[in-house]
């Protein structure tokens, strides 16, 4: 692969361009992309033009670009995320109909909880989770489940900090978090009251595929709602999703 004068490969530059898009920043000009990706303007314009021609980026009338449908199509094709989501969705819908709050599915991705799906009831309470959005592992109920079952090396790295407080109630003390993680492994459920926002409580359970925890299934409840019905519904759904994943392997 041809390298630029600064020594980075074409792939590095492409990844840097694509990574300038975030959940909050979905539309940008080529100049903004170049600045954020640390690329010379001419290089950024060329890469953006090529990505638009390939359909991986799309351009609107104001010449601003966003991630293209073709990128979504390629990313989902045969991905483990899609398989998980398809197995989980009918059971998430059942949880959703029963509890009438937010039901979501998250996986561990590069040291964060990445949300693959979120179902919401029109009357449900506050929730900052976005599909394809991320939350810190130590601060969210899904993240705590994923961290509890992550390789010890990753757990040590996350607990070594920095452990950012998302709300006033986020647990940022490594020793307390270690105790919480052990408790989550023992009980099979994480409850995070006010850790993300003081008005809500996250509850999450692990989802296993071939014996390994591959995802977390969670509900975001208004803070004053007793969590027990949500926990019971999550446990039933997790068992059903695990069965669907087993059937899918045969
Ligand atoms: C959680 O999983 O703990 C969580 C997620 C989003 C929120 C609140 C809590 O808005």
PDB file of C-alpha atoms and ligand atoms in Angstrom:
ATOM      1  CA  UNK A   1       0.000   0.000   0.000  1.00  0.00           C
ATOM      2  CA  UNK A   2       1.424   3.404  -0.986  1.00  0.00           C
ATOM      3  CA  UNK A   3       2.514   5.500   1.952  1.00  0.00           C
ATOM      4  CA  UNK A   4       2.229   9.288   2.168  1.00  0.00           C
ATOM      5  CA  UNK A   5       5.290  11.500   2.879  1.00  0.00           C
ATOM      6  CA  UNK A   6       4.314  11.378   6.584  1.00  0.00           C
ATOM      7  CA  UNK A   7       4.541   7.562   6.460  1.00  0.00           C
ATOM      8  CA  UNK A   8       0.888   6.678   7.058  1.00  0.00           C
ATOM      9  CA  UNK A   9      -0.679   4.161   4.720  1.00  0.00           C
ATOM     10  CA  UNK A  10      -3.708   4.717   2.495  1.00  0.00           C
ATOM     11  CA  UNK A  11      -5.687   2.504   4.895  1.00  0.00           C
ATOM     12  CA  UNK A  12      -4.655   4.702   7.870  1.00  0.00           C
ATOM     13  CA  UNK A  13      -5.878   7.773   6.037  1.00  0.00           C
ATOM     14  CA  UNK A  14      -9.159   6.156   5.008  1.00  0.00           C
ATOM     15  CA  UNK A  15      -9.831   5.035   8.575  1.00  0.00           C
ATOM     16  CA  UNK A  16      -9.013   8.506   9.903  1.00  0.00           C
ATOM     17  CA  UNK A  17     -11.466  10.038   7.420  1.00  0.00           C
ATOM     18  CA  UNK A  18     -14.256   7.607   8.366  1.00  0.00           C
ATOM     19  CA  UNK A  19     -13.581   8.051  12.097  1.00  0.00           C
ATOM     20  CA  UNK A  20     -14.244  11.789  11.926  1.00  0.00           C
ATOM     21  CA  UNK A  21     -17.948  10.838  11.729  1.00  0.00           C
ATOM     22  CA  UNK A  22     -19.522  10.424  15.155  1.00  0.00           C
ATOM     23  CA  UNK A  23     -23.058   9.943  16.470  1.00  0.00           C
ATOM     24  CA  UNK A  24     -23.201  13.715  17.086  1.00  0.00           C
ATOM     25  CA  UNK A  25     -21.368  14.765  13.905  1.00  0.00           C
ATOM     26  CA  UNK A  26     -22.878  12.961  10.948  1.00  0.00           C
ATOM     27  CA  UNK A  27     -22.515  15.702   8.260  1.00  0.00           C
ATOM     28  CA  UNK A  28     -19.244  17.442   7.388  1.00  0.00           C
ATOM     29  CA  UNK A  29     -17.512  19.221   4.535  1.00  0.00           C
ATOM     30  CA  UNK A  30     -14.359  17.712   3.034  1.00  0.00           C
ATOM     31  CA  UNK A  31     -12.331  20.583   4.569  1.00  0.00           C
ATOM     32  CA  UNK A  32     -13.697  19.837   8.048  1.00  0.00           C
ATOM     33  CA  UNK A  33     -12.916  16.156   7.554  1.00  0.00           C
ATOM     34  CA  UNK A  34      -9.363  17.011   6.500  1.00  0.00           C
ATOM     35  CA  UNK A  35      -8.832  19.184   9.574  1.00  0.00           C
ATOM     36  CA  UNK A  36     -10.253  16.595  11.958  1.00  0.00           C
ATOM     37  CA  UNK A  37      -8.371  13.713  10.318  1.00  0.00           C
ATOM     38  CA  UNK A  38      -5.107  15.698  10.330  1.00  0.00           C
ATOM     39  CA  UNK A  39      -4.814  15.471   6.525  1.00  0.00           C
ATOM     40  CA  UNK A  40      -3.797  18.114   3.982  1.00  0.00           C
ATOM     41  CA  UNK A  41      -6.906  19.633   2.402  1.00  0.00           C
ATOM     42  CA  UNK A  42      -6.091  18.321  -1.098  1.00  0.00           C
ATOM     43  CA  UNK A  43      -5.654  14.769   0.238  1.00  0.00           C
ATOM     44  CA  UNK A  44      -8.918  14.981   2.185  1.00  0.00           C
ATOM     45  CA  UNK A  45     -10.812  16.251  -0.872  1.00  0.00           C
ATOM     46  CA  UNK A  46      -9.393  13.463  -3.041  1.00  0.00           C
ATOM     47  CA  UNK A  47     -10.215  10.704  -0.536  1.00  0.00           C
ATOM     48  CA  UNK A  48     -13.716  12.111   0.013  1.00  0.00           C
ATOM     49  CA  UNK A  49     -14.336  12.264  -3.772  1.00  0.00           C
ATOM     50  CA  UNK A  50     -13.187   8.664  -4.157  1.00  0.00           C
ATOM     51  CA  UNK A  51     -15.339   7.471  -1.246  1.00  0.00           C
ATOM     52  CA  UNK A  52     -18.357   9.318  -2.680  1.00  0.00           C
ATOM     53  CA  UNK A  53     -17.745   7.690  -6.087  1.00  0.00           C
ATOM     54  CA  UNK A  54     -17.644   4.282  -4.368  1.00  0.00           C
ATOM     55  CA  UNK A  55     -20.860   5.032  -2.456  1.00  0.00           C
ATOM     56  CA  UNK A  56     -19.207   4.722   0.955  1.00  0.00           C
ATOM     57  CA  UNK A  57     -19.880   8.438   1.554  1.00  0.00           C
ATOM     58  CA  UNK A  58     -22.824  10.406   0.176  1.00  0.00           C
ATOM     59  CA  UNK A  59     -22.856  14.122  -0.664  1.00  0.00           C
ATOM     60  CA  UNK A  60     -25.840  16.492  -0.356  1.00  0.00           C
ATOM     61  CA  UNK A  61     -26.596  19.696  -2.341  1.00  0.00           C
ATOM     62  CA  UNK A  62     -24.549  21.800   0.140  1.00  0.00           C
ATOM     63  CA  UNK A  63     -21.545  19.563  -0.630  1.00  0.00           C
ATOM     64  CA  UNK A  64     -21.596  18.202   2.888  1.00  0.00           C
ATOM     65  CA  UNK A  65     -20.999  14.465   3.164  1.00  0.00           C
ATOM     66  CA  UNK A  66     -22.330  11.718   5.398  1.00  0.00           C
ATOM     67  CA  UNK A  67     -21.693   7.989   5.716  1.00  0.00           C
ATOM     68  CA  UNK A  68     -23.271   6.165   2.789  1.00  0.00           C
ATOM     69  CA  UNK A  69     -25.902   3.457   2.756  1.00  0.00           C
ATOM     70  CA  UNK A  70     -23.404   1.248   0.908  1.00  0.00           C
ATOM     71  CA  UNK A  71     -21.103   1.366   3.958  1.00  0.00           C
ATOM     72  CA  UNK A  72     -23.990   0.270   6.177  1.00  0.00           C
ATOM     73  CA  UNK A  73     -24.829  -2.529   3.750  1.00  0.00           C
ATOM     74  CA  UNK A  74     -21.256  -3.828   3.641  1.00  0.00           C
ATOM     75  CA  UNK A  75     -20.752  -3.496   7.393  1.00  0.00           C
ATOM     76  CA  UNK A  76     -23.835  -5.512   8.218  1.00  0.00           C
ATOM     77  CA  UNK A  77     -23.289  -8.243   5.680  1.00  0.00           C
ATOM     78  CA  UNK A  78     -22.581 -11.433   7.584  1.00  0.00           C
ATOM     79  CA  UNK A  79     -21.530  -9.503  10.677  1.00  0.00           C
ATOM     80  CA  UNK A  80     -21.785 -11.035  14.144  1.00  0.00           C
ATOM     81  CA  UNK A  81     -23.684  -7.894  15.147  1.00  0.00           C
ATOM     82  CA  UNK A  82     -26.443  -8.689  12.662  1.00  0.00           C
ATOM     83  CA  UNK A  83     -26.673 -12.319  13.763  1.00  0.00           C
ATOM     84  CA  UNK A  84     -26.968 -11.239  17.405  1.00  0.00           C
ATOM     85  CA  UNK A  85     -29.498  -8.556  16.641  1.00  0.00           C
ATOM     86  CA  UNK A  86     -31.659 -10.919  14.596  1.00  0.00           C
ATOM     87  CA  UNK A  87     -31.638 -13.544  17.344  1.00  0.00           C
ATOM     88  CA  UNK A  88     -32.407 -10.931  20.013  1.00  0.00           C
ATOM     89  CA  UNK A  89     -34.997  -8.711  18.357  1.00  0.00           C
ATOM     90  CA  UNK A  90     -38.209 -10.793  18.782  1.00  0.00           C
ATOM     91  CA  UNK A  91     -37.364 -11.346  22.457  1.00  0.00           C
ATOM     92  CA  UNK A  92     -36.440  -7.710  22.990  1.00  0.00           C
ATOM     93  CA  UNK A  93     -39.854  -6.808  21.549  1.00  0.00           C
ATOM     94  CA  UNK A  94     -41.515  -9.062  24.109  1.00  0.00           C
ATOM     95  CA  UNK A  95     -39.571  -7.412  26.966  1.00  0.00           C
ATOM     96  CA  UNK A  96     -40.465  -4.053  25.531  1.00  0.00           C
ATOM     97  CA  UNK A  97     -44.214  -4.848  25.398  1.00  0.00           C
ATOM     98  CA  UNK A  98     -44.121  -6.096  28.982  1.00  0.00           C
ATOM     99  CA  UNK A  99     -41.970  -3.456  30.707  1.00  0.00           C
ATOM    100  CA  UNK A 100     -42.690  -0.489  28.383  1.00  0.00           C
ATOM    101  CA  UNK A 101     -39.324   1.161  28.925  1.00  0.00           C
ATOM    102  CA  UNK A 102     -36.138   1.166  26.818  1.00  0.00           C
ATOM    103  CA  UNK A 103     -34.717  -2.255  25.929  1.00  0.00           C
ATOM    104  CA  UNK A 104     -31.243  -2.421  24.417  1.00  0.00           C
ATOM    105  CA  UNK A 105     -28.536  -4.735  23.172  1.00  0.00           C
ATOM    106  CA  UNK A 106     -24.833  -3.918  23.553  1.00  0.00           C
ATOM    107  CA  UNK A 107     -21.501  -5.566  22.752  1.00  0.00           C
ATOM    108  CA  UNK A 108     -17.959  -4.914  23.916  1.00  0.00           C
ATOM    109  CA  UNK A 109     -16.112  -2.958  21.239  1.00  0.00           C
ATOM    110  CA  UNK A 110     -12.635  -1.499  21.744  1.00  0.00           C
ATOM    111  CA  UNK A 111     -13.036  -0.869  25.466  1.00  0.00           C
ATOM    112  CA  UNK A 112     -16.575   0.538  25.340  1.00  0.00           C
ATOM    113  CA  UNK A 113     -20.170  -0.691  25.249  1.00  0.00           C
ATOM    114  CA  UNK A 114     -21.455  -0.321  21.673  1.00  0.00           C
ATOM    115  CA  UNK A 115     -25.245  -0.396  21.295  1.00  0.00           C
ATOM    116  CA  UNK A 116     -26.573  -2.525  18.418  1.00  0.00           C
ATOM    117  CA  UNK A 117     -30.251  -2.020  19.088  1.00  0.00           C
ATOM    118  CA  UNK A 118     -32.612   0.031  21.211  1.00  0.00           C
ATOM    119  CA  UNK A 119     -36.392  -0.285  21.419  1.00  0.00           C
ATOM    120  CA  UNK A 120     -38.303   2.496  23.136  1.00  0.00           C
ATOM    121  CA  UNK A 121     -41.836   2.975  24.329  1.00  0.00           C
ATOM    122  CA  UNK A 122     -43.400   6.400  23.544  1.00  0.00           C
ATOM    123  CA  UNK A 123     -43.955   7.009  27.289  1.00  0.00           C
ATOM    124  CA  UNK A 124     -40.576   5.644  28.401  1.00  0.00           C
ATOM    125  CA  UNK A 125     -38.282   7.748  30.607  1.00  0.00           C
ATOM    126  CA  UNK A 126     -34.945   9.423  29.842  1.00  0.00           C
ATOM    127  CA  UNK A 127     -32.250   7.462  27.990  1.00  0.00           C
ATOM    128  CA  UNK A 128     -29.025   8.732  26.445  1.00  0.00           C
ATOM    129  CA  UNK A 129     -28.267   5.516  24.538  1.00  0.00           C
ATOM    130  CA  UNK A 130     -28.184   5.694  20.743  1.00  0.00           C
ATOM    131  CA  UNK A 131     -28.043   2.827  18.249  1.00  0.00           C
ATOM    132  CA  UNK A 132     -24.412   2.679  17.077  1.00  0.00           C
ATOM    133  CA  UNK A 133     -23.578   4.900  20.068  1.00  0.00           C
ATOM    134  CA  UNK A 134     -21.232   4.035  22.897  1.00  0.00           C
ATOM    135  CA  UNK A 135     -21.134   4.263  26.688  1.00  0.00           C
ATOM    136  CA  UNK A 136     -18.197   3.759  29.044  1.00  0.00           C
ATOM    137  CA  UNK A 137     -17.893   0.223  30.409  1.00  0.00           C
ATOM    138  CA  UNK A 138     -17.584   1.220  34.077  1.00  0.00           C
ATOM    139  CA  UNK A 139     -20.536   3.657  34.045  1.00  0.00           C
ATOM    140  CA  UNK A 140     -23.433   1.797  32.400  1.00  0.00           C
ATOM    141  CA  UNK A 141     -25.268  -1.382  33.407  1.00  0.00           C
ATOM    142  CA  UNK A 142     -24.500  -2.999  30.023  1.00  0.00           C
ATOM    143  CA  UNK A 143     -20.884  -1.942  30.287  1.00  0.00           C
ATOM    144  CA  UNK A 144     -20.572  -3.432  33.767  1.00  0.00           C
ATOM    145  CA  UNK A 145     -21.937  -6.782  32.545  1.00  0.00           C
ATOM    146  CA  UNK A 146     -19.523  -6.780  29.599  1.00  0.00           C
ATOM    147  CA  UNK A 147     -16.601  -5.739  31.803  1.00  0.00           C
ATOM    148  CA  UNK A 148     -17.440  -8.376  34.434  1.00  0.00           C
ATOM    149  CA  UNK A 149     -16.984 -11.078  31.771  1.00  0.00           C
ATOM    150  CA  UNK A 150     -14.181  -9.446  29.759  1.00  0.00           C
ATOM    151  CA  UNK A 151     -10.634 -10.848  29.706  1.00  0.00           C
ATOM    152  CA  UNK A 152      -8.823  -9.983  32.979  1.00  0.00           C
ATOM    153  CA  UNK A 153      -6.294  -7.919  31.058  1.00  0.00           C
ATOM    154  CA  UNK A 154      -8.985  -5.572  29.691  1.00  0.00           C
ATOM    155  CA  UNK A 155     -10.630  -5.355  33.121  1.00  0.00           C
ATOM    156  CA  UNK A 156      -7.296  -4.334  34.668  1.00  0.00           C
ATOM    157  CA  UNK A 157      -6.712  -1.766  31.933  1.00  0.00           C
ATOM    158  CA  UNK A 158     -10.160  -0.186  32.389  1.00  0.00           C
ATOM    159  CA  UNK A 159      -9.909  -0.180  36.185  1.00  0.00           C
ATOM    160  CA  UNK A 160      -6.450   1.405  36.022  1.00  0.00           C
ATOM    161  CA  UNK A 161      -8.332   4.469  34.791  1.00  0.00           C
ATOM    162  CA  UNK A 162      -9.012   7.173  34.123  1.00  0.00           C
ATOM    163  CA  UNK A 163     -12.547   6.311  35.332  1.00  0.00           C
ATOM    164  CA  UNK A 164     -14.631   9.271  34.207  1.00  0.00           C
ATOM    165  CA  UNK A 165     -17.747  10.210  36.179  1.00  0.00           C
ATOM    166  CA  UNK A 166     -20.726  10.472  33.806  1.00  0.00           C
ATOM    167  CA  UNK A 167     -23.082  11.515  36.638  1.00  0.00           C
ATOM    168  CA  UNK A 168     -22.564  12.404  40.314  1.00  0.00           C
ATOM    169  CA  UNK A 169     -23.315   8.777  41.130  1.00  0.00           C
ATOM    170  CA  UNK A 170     -20.990   7.002  38.696  1.00  0.00           C
ATOM    171  CA  UNK A 171     -18.714   4.672  40.654  1.00  0.00           C
ATOM    172  CA  UNK A 172     -15.160   5.747  39.866  1.00  0.00           C
ATOM    173  CA  UNK A 173     -13.287   3.909  42.613  1.00  0.00           C
ATOM    174  CA  UNK A 174     -11.478   0.869  41.176  1.00  0.00           C
ATOM    175  CA  UNK A 175     -11.735  -1.247  44.351  1.00  0.00           C
ATOM    176  CA  UNK A 176     -15.500  -0.655  44.601  1.00  0.00           C
ATOM    177  CA  UNK A 177     -15.888  -1.481  40.903  1.00  0.00           C
ATOM    178  CA  UNK A 178     -13.942  -4.739  41.360  1.00  0.00           C
ATOM    179  CA  UNK A 179     -16.369  -5.749  44.121  1.00  0.00           C
ATOM    180  CA  UNK A 180     -19.349  -4.804  41.937  1.00  0.00           C
ATOM    181  CA  UNK A 181     -17.962  -6.823  38.993  1.00  0.00           C
ATOM    182  CA  UNK A 182     -17.516  -9.904  41.191  1.00  0.00           C
ATOM    183  CA  UNK A 183     -21.079  -9.499  42.442  1.00  0.00           C
ATOM    184  CA  UNK A 184     -22.365  -9.195  38.842  1.00  0.00           C
ATOM    185  CA  UNK A 185     -20.580 -12.444  37.921  1.00  0.00           C
ATOM    186  CA  UNK A 186     -22.151 -14.133  40.988  1.00  0.00           C
ATOM    187  CA  UNK A 187     -25.723 -12.839  40.570  1.00  0.00           C
ATOM    188  CA  UNK A 188     -25.878 -12.572  36.767  1.00  0.00           C
ATOM    189  CA  UNK A 189     -27.322  -9.055  36.828  1.00  0.00           C
ATOM    190  CA  UNK A 190     -25.988  -5.486  36.975  1.00  0.00           C
ATOM    191  CA  UNK A 191     -28.023  -2.659  38.475  1.00  0.00           C
ATOM    192  CA  UNK A 192     -26.673   0.871  37.941  1.00  0.00           C
ATOM    193  CA  UNK A 193     -28.863   3.401  39.760  1.00  0.00           C
ATOM    194  CA  UNK A 194     -28.136   6.941  38.582  1.00  0.00           C
ATOM    195  CA  UNK A 195     -24.678   6.105  37.198  1.00  0.00           C
ATOM    196  CA  UNK A 196     -25.404   7.588  33.756  1.00  0.00           C
ATOM    197  CA  UNK A 197     -28.144  10.078  34.678  1.00  0.00           C
ATOM    198  CA  UNK A 198     -29.566  10.673  38.152  1.00  0.00           C
ATOM    199  CA  UNK A 199     -33.129  10.158  36.803  1.00  0.00           C
ATOM    200  CA  UNK A 200     -32.635   6.573  35.591  1.00  0.00           C
ATOM    201  CA  UNK A 201     -31.491   3.125  36.617  1.00  0.00           C
ATOM    202  CA  UNK A 202     -29.896   0.741  34.133  1.00  0.00           C
ATOM    203  CA  UNK A 203     -30.336  -3.012  34.621  1.00  0.00           C
ATOM    204  CA  UNK A 204     -28.493  -5.535  32.458  1.00  0.00           C
ATOM    205  CA  UNK A 205     -27.884  -9.273  32.100  1.00  0.00           C
ATOM    206  CA  UNK A 206     -25.293 -11.183  30.050  1.00  0.00           C
ATOM    207  CA  UNK A 207     -26.040 -13.045  26.807  1.00  0.00           C
ATOM    208  CA  UNK A 208     -23.938 -16.127  26.096  1.00  0.00           C
ATOM    209  CA  UNK A 209     -23.142 -17.788  22.799  1.00  0.00           C
ATOM    210  CA  UNK A 210     -21.143 -21.045  22.793  1.00  0.00           C
ATOM    211  CA  UNK A 211     -20.399 -20.501  26.497  1.00  0.00           C
ATOM    212  CA  UNK A 212     -18.946 -17.006  26.097  1.00  0.00           C
ATOM    213  CA  UNK A 213     -20.609 -13.735  27.098  1.00  0.00           C
ATOM    214  CA  UNK A 214     -21.074 -11.963  23.759  1.00  0.00           C
ATOM    215  CA  UNK A 215     -23.495  -9.159  24.644  1.00  0.00           C
ATOM    216  CA  UNK A 216     -25.518  -7.454  27.350  1.00  0.00           C
ATOM    217  CA  UNK A 217     -29.283  -7.046  27.307  1.00  0.00           C
ATOM    218  CA  UNK A 218     -30.504  -4.081  29.335  1.00  0.00           C
ATOM    219  CA  UNK A 219     -33.441  -1.923  30.307  1.00  0.00           C
ATOM    220  CA  UNK A 220     -33.293   1.738  31.310  1.00  0.00           C
ATOM    221  CA  UNK A 221     -35.904   2.443  33.976  1.00  0.00           C
ATOM    222  CA  UNK A 222     -37.045   5.663  35.599  1.00  0.00           C
ATOM    223  CA  UNK A 223     -35.076   5.908  38.846  1.00  0.00           C
ATOM    224  CA  UNK A 224     -38.046   5.298  41.181  1.00  0.00           C
ATOM    225  CA  UNK A 225     -39.232   2.107  39.382  1.00  0.00           C
ATOM    226  CA  UNK A 226     -38.547  -1.143  41.272  1.00  0.00           C
ATOM    227  CA  UNK A 227     -36.085  -3.114  39.088  1.00  0.00           C
ATOM    228  CA  UNK A 228     -37.296  -6.657  39.902  1.00  0.00           C
ATOM    229  CA  UNK A 229     -39.886  -7.059  37.065  1.00  0.00           C
ATOM    230  CA  UNK A 230     -37.331  -5.750  34.537  1.00  0.00           C
ATOM    231  CA  UNK A 231     -34.669  -8.136  35.842  1.00  0.00           C
ATOM    232  CA  UNK A 232     -37.073 -11.090  35.617  1.00  0.00           C
ATOM    233  CA  UNK A 233     -38.062 -10.152  32.050  1.00  0.00           C
ATOM    234  CA  UNK A 234     -34.404  -9.755  31.022  1.00  0.00           C
ATOM    235  CA  UNK A 235     -33.474 -13.151  32.451  1.00  0.00           C
ATOM    236  CA  UNK A 236     -36.295 -14.887  30.541  1.00  0.00           C
ATOM    237  CA  UNK A 237     -35.400 -13.057  27.306  1.00  0.00           C
ATOM    238  CA  UNK A 238     -31.687 -13.846  27.708  1.00  0.00           C
ATOM    239  CA  UNK A 239     -32.480 -17.570  27.988  1.00  0.00           C
ATOM    240  CA  UNK A 240     -34.614 -17.409  24.850  1.00  0.00           C
ATOM    241  CA  UNK A 241     -32.028 -15.447  22.882  1.00  0.00           C
ATOM    242  CA  UNK A 242     -29.318 -17.917  23.902  1.00  0.00           C
ATOM    243  CA  UNK A 243     -31.540 -20.720  22.620  1.00  0.00           C
ATOM    244  CA  UNK A 244     -32.062 -18.842  19.325  1.00  0.00           C
ATOM    245  CA  UNK A 245     -28.291 -18.429  18.975  1.00  0.00           C
ATOM    246  CA  UNK A 246     -27.796 -22.157  19.621  1.00  0.00           C
ATOM    247  CA  UNK A 247     -30.404 -23.030  16.987  1.00  0.00           C
ATOM    248  CA  UNK A 248     -28.674 -20.678  14.536  1.00  0.00           C
ATOM    249  CA  UNK A 249     -25.381 -22.612  14.960  1.00  0.00           C
ATOM    250  CA  UNK A 250     -26.885 -25.938  13.953  1.00  0.00           C
TER     251      UNK A 250
HETATM  252  C1  LIG B   1     -27.333   2.030  31.781  1.00  0.00           C
HETATM  253  O1  LIG B   1     -27.193   1.064  31.029  1.00  0.00           O
HETATM  254  O2  LIG B   1     -26.953   1.961  32.963  1.00  0.00           O
HETATM  255  C2  LIG B   1     -27.951   3.283  31.281  1.00  0.00           C
HETATM  256  C3  LIG B   1     -27.900   3.601  29.935  1.00  0.00           C
HETATM  257  C4  LIG B   1     -28.478   4.786  29.480  1.00  0.00           C
HETATM  258  C5  LIG B   1     -29.097   5.643  30.380  1.00  0.00           C
HETATM  259  C6  LIG B   1     -29.147   5.316  31.721  1.00  0.00           C
HETATM  260  C7  LIG B   1     -28.584   4.135  32.170  1.00  0.00           C
HETATM  261  O3  LIG B   1     -29.661   6.795  29.925  1.00  0.00           O
END
